[in-house]
GROMACS .gro file of C-alpha atoms in nm:
model
  381
    1MET     CA    1  -5.046   5.134  -2.020
    2THR     CA    2  -4.922   5.392  -2.271
    3THR     CA    3  -4.576   5.337  -2.419
    4THR     CA    4  -4.398   5.647  -2.546
    5ALA     CA    5  -4.065   5.657  -2.723
    6LEU     CA    6  -3.860   5.958  -2.616
    7ILE     CA    7  -3.590   6.027  -2.872
    8VAL     CA    8  -3.309   6.247  -2.745
    9ALA     CA    9  -3.178   6.466  -3.027
   10ALA     CA   10  -3.043   6.768  -2.842
   11GLY     CA   11  -2.670   6.722  -2.903
   12SER     CA   12  -2.437   6.914  -3.131
   13GLY     CA   13  -2.263   6.613  -3.289
   14GLU     CA   14  -1.924   6.784  -3.279
   15ARG     CA   15  -1.717   6.467  -3.320
   16LEU     CA   16  -1.869   6.404  -3.661
   17GLY     CA   17  -1.776   6.752  -3.780
   18GLY     CA   18  -1.968   6.995  -3.998
   19ALA     CA   19  -2.191   7.289  -3.914
   20LEU     CA   20  -2.514   7.088  -3.910
   21PRO     CA   21  -2.573   6.873  -3.599
   22LYS     CA   22  -2.543   6.509  -3.700
   23GLN     CA   23  -2.903   6.420  -3.613
   24TYR     CA   24  -3.019   6.646  -3.896
   25ARG     CA   25  -2.763   6.541  -4.154
   26PRO     CA   26  -2.895   6.338  -4.449
   27LEU     CA   27  -2.828   5.967  -4.410
   28GLY     CA   28  -2.937   5.759  -4.706
   29GLY     CA   29  -3.130   6.056  -4.838
   30LYS     CA   30  -3.312   6.168  -4.522
   31PRO     CA   31  -3.214   6.311  -4.182
   32MET     CA   32  -3.076   6.063  -3.932
   33LEU     CA   33  -3.336   6.178  -3.678
   34ARG     CA   34  -3.614   6.083  -3.916
   35HIS     CA   35  -3.472   5.730  -3.947
   36ALA     CA   36  -3.476   5.697  -3.567
   37VAL     CA   37  -3.834   5.822  -3.539
   38GLU     CA   38  -3.967   5.604  -3.820
   39ALA     CA   39  -3.810   5.292  -3.668
   40LEU     CA   40  -4.015   5.344  -3.350
   41ILE     CA   41  -4.330   5.514  -3.470
   42GLY     CA   42  -4.424   5.216  -3.682
   43HIS     CA   43  -4.401   4.959  -3.401
   44PRO     CA   44  -4.744   4.829  -3.293
   45ARG     CA   45  -4.654   4.841  -2.922
   46VAL     CA   46  -4.535   5.203  -2.931
   47ASP     CA   47  -4.827   5.442  -2.879
   48ALA     CA   48  -4.647   5.772  -2.932
   49VAL     CA   49  -4.309   5.921  -3.018
   50ARG     CA   50  -4.177   6.249  -2.879
   51VAL     CA   51  -3.849   6.420  -2.965
   52VAL     CA   52  -3.621   6.629  -2.744
   53ILE     CA   53  -3.418   6.887  -2.935
   54GLY     CA   54  -3.154   7.146  -2.850
   55GLN     CA   55  -3.204   7.518  -2.821
   56GLY     CA   56  -3.197   7.684  -3.163
   57GLN     CA   57  -3.267   7.359  -3.350
   58GLU     CA   58  -3.637   7.423  -3.407
   59GLU     CA   59  -3.613   7.484  -3.783
   60HIS     CA   60  -3.391   7.179  -3.839
   61ALA     CA   61  -3.631   6.964  -3.639
   62ARG     CA   62  -3.936   7.094  -3.823
   63ALA     CA   63  -3.784   7.003  -4.158
   64ALA     CA   64  -3.660   6.662  -4.042
   65LEU     CA   65  -3.990   6.562  -3.882
   66ASP     CA   66  -4.227   6.704  -4.142
   67GLY     CA   67  -4.535   6.484  -4.177
   68LEU     CA   68  -4.457   6.264  -3.875
   69ASP     CA   69  -4.697   6.252  -3.580
   70VAL     CA   70  -4.456   6.341  -3.299
   71GLY     CA   71  -4.618   6.648  -3.148
   72GLN     CA   72  -4.431   6.964  -3.060
   73PRO     CA   73  -4.058   6.906  -3.007
   74ILE     CA   74  -3.950   6.924  -2.642
   75LEU     CA   75  -3.663   7.160  -2.564
   76GLY     CA   76  -3.371   6.987  -2.398
   77GLY     CA   77  -3.117   7.111  -2.148
   78ALA     CA   78  -2.745   7.156  -2.109
   79THR     CA   79  -2.681   6.784  -2.050
   80ARG     CA   80  -2.837   6.458  -2.161
   81SER     CA   81  -2.988   6.411  -1.814
   82ASP     CA   82  -3.147   6.756  -1.831
   83SER     CA   83  -3.294   6.674  -2.172
   84VAL     CA   84  -3.440   6.343  -2.056
   85ARG     CA   85  -3.583   6.508  -1.743
   86ASN     CA   86  -3.753   6.770  -1.960
   87GLY     CA   87  -3.906   6.493  -2.167
   88LEU     CA   88  -4.030   6.300  -1.865
   89LYS     CA   89  -4.212   6.608  -1.735
   90VAL     CA   90  -4.416   6.615  -2.056
   91LEU     CA   91  -4.498   6.243  -2.072
   92GLY     CA   92  -4.682   6.180  -1.749
   93GLU     CA   93  -4.740   5.817  -1.646
   94GLY     CA   94  -4.673   5.503  -1.848
   95ILE     CA   95  -4.373   5.337  -2.008
   96VAL     CA   96  -4.095   5.530  -2.173
   97LEU     CA   97  -3.841   5.405  -2.426
   98VAL     CA   98  -3.548   5.648  -2.410
   99HIS     CA   99  -3.359   5.636  -2.737
  100ASP     CA  100  -3.066   5.816  -2.901
  101ALA     CA  101  -3.121   5.990  -3.233
  102ALA     CA  102  -2.765   5.881  -3.317
  103ARG     CA  103  -2.886   5.518  -3.328
  104PRO     CA  104  -3.109   5.546  -3.636
  105PHE     CA  105  -3.181   5.175  -3.692
  106CYS     CA  106  -3.387   4.997  -3.427
  107PRO     CA  107  -3.504   4.643  -3.506
  108PRO     CA  108  -3.865   4.580  -3.392
  109SER     CA  109  -3.759   4.261  -3.210
  110VAL     CA  110  -3.545   4.464  -2.967
  111ILE     CA  111  -3.847   4.672  -2.866
  112ASP     CA  112  -4.047   4.355  -2.803
  113ARG     CA  113  -3.772   4.210  -2.583
  114LEU     CA  114  -3.746   4.533  -2.382
  115LEU     CA  115  -4.119   4.563  -2.316
  116ASP     CA  116  -4.148   4.196  -2.224
  117ALA     CA  117  -3.863   4.230  -1.973
  118LEU     CA  118  -4.025   4.534  -1.818
  119ASP     CA  119  -4.309   4.315  -1.693
  120SER     CA  120  -4.080   4.179  -1.420
  121HIS     CA  121  -3.811   4.446  -1.381
  122ASP     CA  122  -3.785   4.816  -1.309
  123GLY     CA  123  -3.602   4.874  -1.633
  124ALA     CA  124  -3.457   4.695  -1.934
  125VAL     CA  125  -3.173   4.772  -2.173
  126PRO     CA  126  -3.040   4.607  -2.489
  127ALA     CA  127  -2.681   4.489  -2.450
  128LEU     CA  128  -2.419   4.300  -2.648
  129PRO     CA  129  -2.115   4.105  -2.527
  130ILE     CA  130  -1.773   4.250  -2.597
  131ALA     CA  131  -1.566   4.054  -2.847
  132ASP     CA  132  -1.244   4.256  -2.825
  133THR     CA  133  -0.986   4.235  -2.550
  134LEU     CA  134  -1.032   4.514  -2.294
  135ALA     CA  135  -0.727   4.677  -2.144
  136MET     CA  136  -0.633   4.970  -1.923
  137GLY     CA  137  -0.357   5.211  -2.008
  138GLY     CA  138  -0.256   5.474  -2.258
  139GLN     CA  139   0.046   5.432  -2.485
  140LEU     CA  140   0.140   5.127  -2.279
  141LEU     CA  141  -0.093   4.859  -2.149
  142SER     CA  142  -0.124   4.850  -1.773
  143GLY     CA  143  -0.379   4.576  -1.722
  144ILE     CA  144  -0.631   4.350  -1.892
  145VAL     CA  145  -0.998   4.372  -1.795
  146ASP     CA  146  -1.210   4.059  -1.773
  147ARG     CA  147  -1.444   4.105  -2.066
  148ASP     CA  148  -1.668   3.813  -1.967
  149ARG     CA  149  -1.847   4.039  -1.722
  150MET     CA  150  -1.860   4.339  -1.954
  151LEU     CA  151  -2.144   4.442  -2.185
  152ARG     CA  152  -2.203   4.713  -2.442
  153VAL     CA  153  -2.524   4.887  -2.334
  154GLN     CA  154  -2.736   5.036  -2.613
  155THR     CA  155  -3.064   5.223  -2.648
  156PRO     CA  156  -3.364   5.231  -2.649
  157GLN     CA  157  -3.390   5.171  -2.277
  158ALA     CA  158  -3.728   5.088  -2.124
  159PHE     CA  159  -3.857   5.215  -1.789
  160HIS     CA  160  -4.173   5.310  -1.609
  161VAL     CA  161  -4.187   5.688  -1.619
  162GLU     CA  162  -4.239   5.718  -1.243
  163ASP     CA  163  -3.939   5.491  -1.168
  164LEU     CA  164  -3.703   5.686  -1.392
  165THR     CA  165  -3.830   6.016  -1.253
  166TYR     CA  166  -3.767   5.887  -0.901
  167ALA     CA  167  -3.417   5.765  -0.996
  168PHE     CA  168  -3.322   6.106  -1.131
  169SER     CA  169  -3.433   6.265  -0.804
  170GLU     CA  170  -3.208   6.031  -0.606
  171VAL     CA  171  -2.880   6.021  -0.799
  172THR     CA  172  -2.576   6.229  -0.722
  173MET     CA  173  -2.350   6.122  -1.012
  174HIS     CA  174  -2.229   6.395  -1.243
  175ALA     CA  175  -2.348   6.380  -1.607
  176PRO     CA  176  -2.452   6.012  -1.634
  177THR     CA  177  -2.407   5.878  -1.984
  178ASP     CA  178  -2.738   5.693  -1.995
  179GLU     CA  179  -3.053   5.626  -1.794
  180SER     CA  180  -2.967   5.271  -1.687
  181SER     CA  181  -2.676   5.404  -1.478
  182VAL     CA  182  -2.917   5.642  -1.306
  183MET     CA  183  -3.158   5.357  -1.229
  184VAL     CA  184  -2.885   5.130  -1.092
  185GLU     CA  185  -2.742   5.401  -0.864
  186ALA     CA  186  -3.093   5.458  -0.730
  187GLY     CA  187  -3.113   5.090  -0.634
  188LEU     CA  188  -3.358   4.980  -0.902
  189LYS     CA  189  -3.329   4.657  -1.099
  190VAL     CA  190  -3.246   4.686  -1.468
  191ALA     CA  191  -3.258   4.375  -1.685
  192THR     CA  192  -3.050   4.319  -1.997
  193VAL     CA  193  -3.198   4.180  -2.317
  194GLU     CA  194  -3.023   4.082  -2.637
  195GLY     CA  195  -2.915   4.391  -2.828
  196ASP     CA  196  -2.839   4.426  -3.195
  197ALA     CA  197  -2.544   4.554  -3.397
  198MET     CA  198  -2.794   4.767  -3.591
  199LEU     CA  199  -2.822   4.979  -3.276
  200ASP     CA  200  -2.459   5.087  -3.279
  201LYS     CA  201  -2.422   5.461  -3.231
  202LEU     CA  202  -2.303   5.680  -3.518
  203THR     CA  203  -2.032   5.903  -3.373
  204THR     CA  204  -1.739   5.929  -3.614
  205PRO     CA  205  -1.711   5.980  -3.992
  206ALA     CA  206  -1.619   5.610  -4.023
  207ASP     CA  207  -1.945   5.515  -3.845
  208TRP     CA  208  -2.135   5.734  -4.088
  209ASP     CA  209  -1.968   5.580  -4.391
  210ARG     CA  210  -2.059   5.230  -4.271
  211ALA     CA  211  -2.420   5.333  -4.219
  212GLU     CA  212  -2.438   5.485  -4.568
  213ALA     CA  213  -2.295   5.165  -4.717
  214MET     CA  214  -2.544   4.952  -4.524
  215LEU     CA  215  -2.838   5.161  -4.644
  216ALA     CA  216  -2.713   5.157  -5.001
  217ALA     CA  217  -2.698   4.778  -4.993
  218ARG     CA  218  -3.069   4.768  -4.910
  219LEU     CA  219  -3.166   4.978  -5.211
  220VAL     CA  220  -3.258   4.853  -5.556
  221ALA     CA  221  -3.211   5.043  -5.881
  222ARG     CA  222  -3.522   5.174  -6.052
  223THR     CA  223  -3.557   5.363  -6.381
  224GLY     CA  224  -3.830   5.600  -6.493
  225MET     CA  225  -3.893   5.771  -6.825
  226GLY     CA  226  -4.050   6.110  -6.881
  227PHE     CA  227  -4.162   6.286  -7.197
  228ASP     CA  228  -4.295   6.636  -7.250
  229VAL     CA  229  -4.373   6.866  -7.539
  230HIS     CA  230  -4.468   7.232  -7.564
  231ALA     CA  231  -4.564   7.438  -7.867
  232PHE     CA  232  -4.399   7.766  -7.951
  233SER     CA  233  -4.608   8.066  -7.853
  234GLY     CA  234  -4.545   8.430  -7.779
  235ASP     CA  235  -4.213   8.601  -7.741
  236GLY     CA  236  -3.890   8.459  -7.602
  237PRO     CA  237  -3.678   8.389  -7.415
  238LEU     CA  238  -3.782   8.036  -7.330
  239MET     CA  239  -3.709   7.835  -7.013
  240MET     CA  240  -3.528   7.506  -7.057
  241GLY     CA  241  -3.360   7.312  -6.781
  242GLY     CA  242  -3.411   7.605  -6.547
  243VAL     CA  243  -3.212   7.833  -6.778
  244ALA     CA  244  -3.350   8.130  -6.976
  245ILE     CA  245  -3.244   8.071  -7.336
  246PRO     CA  246  -3.261   8.359  -7.586
  247HIS     CA  247  -3.505   8.290  -7.870
  248ASP     CA  248  -3.754   8.488  -8.071
  249ARG     CA  249  -4.038   8.267  -7.947
  250GLY     CA  250  -4.138   8.129  -7.610
  251LEU     CA  251  -4.321   7.808  -7.521
  252ALA     CA  252  -4.689   7.772  -7.437
  253GLY     CA  253  -4.786   7.609  -7.109
  254HIS     CA  254  -4.980   7.653  -6.786
  255SER     CA  255  -4.655   7.695  -6.588
  256ASP     CA  256  -4.334   7.836  -6.735
  257ALA     CA  257  -4.344   7.551  -6.993
  258ASP     CA  258  -3.995   7.424  -6.909
  259VAL     CA  259  -4.008   7.112  -7.122
  260VAL     CA  260  -3.680   6.975  -6.980
  261LEU     CA  261  -3.770   7.006  -6.612
  262HIS     CA  262  -4.118   6.865  -6.681
  263ALA     CA  263  -3.971   6.557  -6.849
  264ILE     CA  264  -3.723   6.503  -6.563
  265THR     CA  265  -3.997   6.544  -6.304
  266ASP     CA  266  -4.208   6.277  -6.473
  267ALA     CA  267  -3.907   6.047  -6.502
  268ILE     CA  268  -3.832   6.071  -6.129
  269LEU     CA  269  -4.198   6.023  -6.033
  270GLY     CA  270  -4.217   5.725  -6.267
  271ALA     CA  271  -3.906   5.564  -6.121
  272ALA     CA  272  -4.058   5.594  -5.775
  273ALA     CA  273  -4.404   5.477  -5.897
  274LEU     CA  274  -4.559   5.798  -5.767
  275GLY     CA  275  -4.776   5.899  -6.061
  276ASP     CA  276  -4.699   6.185  -6.295
  277ILE     CA  277  -4.659   6.559  -6.284
  278GLY     CA  278  -5.029   6.615  -6.354
  279ASP     CA  279  -5.124   6.418  -6.042
  280HIS     CA  280  -4.917   6.646  -5.821
  281PHE     CA  281  -4.955   6.975  -6.007
  282PRO     CA  282  -5.280   6.963  -6.208
  283PRO     CA  283  -5.295   7.226  -6.484
  284SER     CA  284  -5.650   7.304  -6.373
  285ASP     CA  285  -5.514   7.447  -6.047
  286PRO     CA  286  -5.462   7.825  -6.082
  287ARG     CA  287  -5.176   7.810  -5.829
  288TRP     CA  288  -4.948   7.671  -6.096
  289LYS     CA  289  -5.026   7.926  -6.368
  290GLY     CA  290  -4.692   8.070  -6.473
  291ALA     CA  291  -4.515   7.881  -6.191
  292ALA     CA  292  -4.143   7.813  -6.209
  293SER     CA  293  -4.096   7.445  -6.290
  294ASP     CA  294  -3.802   7.402  -6.055
  295GLN     CA  295  -4.051   7.365  -5.767
  296PHE     CA  296  -4.207   7.065  -5.948
  297LEU     CA  297  -3.866   6.901  -5.969
  298VAL     CA  298  -3.780   6.980  -5.606
  299HIS     CA  299  -4.111   6.818  -5.501
  300ALA     CA  300  -4.042   6.499  -5.696
  301ALA     CA  301  -3.689   6.472  -5.557
  302GLN     CA  302  -3.813   6.524  -5.201
  303LEU     CA  303  -4.072   6.247  -5.242
  304VAL     CA  304  -3.792   6.009  -5.334
  305ARG     CA  305  -3.572   6.119  -5.043
  306ASP     CA  306  -3.861   6.098  -4.797
  307ARG     CA  307  -3.878   5.730  -4.887
  308GLY     CA  308  -3.508   5.684  -4.824
  309GLY     CA  309  -3.426   5.689  -5.195
  310LEU     CA  310  -3.129   5.831  -5.383
  311ILE     CA  311  -3.119   5.997  -5.724
  312ASP     CA  312  -2.821   5.853  -5.912
  313HIS     CA  313  -2.841   5.986  -6.266
  314ILE     CA  314  -3.049   6.199  -6.503
  315ASP     CA  315  -3.025   6.173  -6.882
  316VAL     CA  316  -3.218   6.415  -7.104
  317THR     CA  317  -3.255   6.444  -7.480
  318VAL     CA  318  -3.397   6.769  -7.616
  319ILE     CA  319  -3.563   6.737  -7.958
  320CYS     CA  320  -3.587   7.056  -8.163
  321GLU     CA  321  -3.458   7.234  -8.470
  322ALA     CA  322  -3.400   7.564  -8.289
  323PRO     CA  323  -3.263   7.711  -8.076
  324LYS     CA  324  -2.933   7.528  -8.081
  325MET     CA  325  -2.873   7.360  -7.746
  326GLY     CA  326  -2.495   7.327  -7.758
  327PRO     CA  327  -2.408   7.662  -7.594
  328TYR     CA  328  -2.651   7.599  -7.306
  329ARG     CA  329  -2.609   7.230  -7.224
  330ALA     CA  330  -2.353   7.279  -6.947
  331ALA     CA  331  -2.557   7.555  -6.781
  332MET     CA  332  -2.869   7.340  -6.797
  333ALA     CA  333  -2.690   7.038  -6.647
  334ASN     CA  334  -2.549   7.251  -6.367
  335ARG     CA  335  -2.890   7.402  -6.291
  336VAL     CA  336  -3.064   7.062  -6.287
  337ALA     CA  337  -2.795   6.928  -6.056
  338GLU     CA  338  -2.840   7.228  -5.827
  339ILE     CA  339  -3.218   7.178  -5.810
  340LEU     CA  340  -3.180   6.807  -5.735
  341ALA     CA  341  -2.885   6.856  -5.497
  342ILE     CA  342  -2.674   6.603  -5.687
  343SER     CA  343  -2.341   6.626  -5.867
  344ALA     CA  344  -2.334   6.790  -6.209
  345THR     CA  345  -2.151   6.480  -6.332
  346SER     CA  346  -2.475   6.288  -6.264
  347VAL     CA  347  -2.672   6.495  -6.517
  348SER     CA  348  -2.649   6.451  -6.894
  349ILE     CA  349  -2.814   6.694  -7.135
  350LYS     CA  350  -2.814   6.604  -7.504
  351ALA     CA  351  -2.993   6.741  -7.808
  352THR     CA  352  -3.103   6.610  -8.146
  353THR     CA  353  -3.328   6.700  -8.437
  354THR     CA  354  -3.582   6.500  -8.634
  355GLU     CA  355  -3.429   6.591  -8.973
  356ARG     CA  356  -3.717   6.833  -9.041
  357LEU     CA  357  -3.976   6.561  -8.982
  358GLY     CA  358  -4.281   6.596  -8.756
  359PHE     CA  359  -4.394   6.890  -8.546
  360THR     CA  360  -4.045   6.959  -8.408
  361GLY     CA  361  -3.903   6.937  -8.758
  362ARG     CA  362  -4.155   7.193  -8.878
  363GLY     CA  363  -4.049   7.424  -8.596
  364GLU     CA  364  -4.384   7.408  -8.417
  365GLY     CA  365  -4.249   7.321  -8.073
  366ILE     CA  366  -3.991   7.144  -7.860
  367ALA     CA  367  -3.997   6.797  -7.705
  368ALA     CA  368  -3.780   6.641  -7.436
  369GLN     CA  369  -3.743   6.290  -7.306
  370ALA     CA  370  -3.571   6.203  -6.981
  371LEU     CA  371  -3.450   5.895  -6.798
  372ALA     CA  372  -3.403   5.897  -6.421
  373THR     CA  373  -3.211   5.629  -6.236
  374ILE     CA  374  -3.283   5.615  -5.864
  375ARG     CA  375  -3.238   5.368  -5.581
  376MET     CA  376  -3.512   5.288  -5.330
  377GLU     CA  377  -3.602   5.012  -5.091
  378ALA     CA  378  -3.787   4.737  -5.271
  379ASP     CA  379  -4.109   4.773  -5.073
  380HIS     CA  380  -4.157   5.142  -5.162
  381GLY     CA  381  -4.368   5.259  -5.452
   0.00000   0.00000   0.00000
């Protein structure tokens, strides 16, 4: 029997604030929705993953899900129930795991417990006991609720597609908050299995901060070094660090010969153990003739972020006799930071000479070396 994970990502995320819906906001370097999909798509008992999105979110979804085998996004409705119903119409028969995009971390063991419980029940949900005292009231307490019979219900929630479809056709409740409540009102039996704190929903800025801290704790620091050199050739100006610098000579190269951006690109790729710039942009490929080097750097940074990594710091040393780098260092640092989408305080641009020694000392070209410090999960690379 086919098991499909249906991830509901049609909300606006208003409580978290910001113009971008929270499911598309970067969390640990990649969209929260992508975390949720990857947690399910890699499970051996999940055959397919489909995503339900809101109207007008197509471009955000396309960017967040790039490269993932999730099919065409399903358009949701005005309410959560409408969105889930739209998803069920697409799935057909089988088992469905309905999951919230706002719960980006799903331990594989929870999925196993849910599917095992579904063998003898109409549905199954992960749940956790409540540790805090529960009370009724507003500014004043008016009663204490017996917490021993209370549970925190999480997602994903497992059902047979036909049972959940039937339950939706039977219920009369207005805007149910999850699918288990629909099943119970329809008279179907829903089992509880042990949930996990990793499944807590991200709703407020404080939730988001905790999730970022948790992801950061799983990352390890990695350092890569890059080196590049280009000979002087033709007329200036020359491109360095994404900035056009006035000079009577330019630099020779297949692309725009930006020695600084090339060195940084190699440093980032090296830190992530993803080869070098020539592997990704071979000089034999005519597409890159005269190309702006900022696209090489954007590509390297995206590879790191796609793996859940973070770029912490870039340090560059330019080696040349001329032109003088001092007047342009701040502009170069700002441009590199803009390309990498990091703070300008995380980019250092320095310059030195070789005291007239070697090819740079003879004024034959310019060299640059770069160090990139990133953080990635230990099993990536």
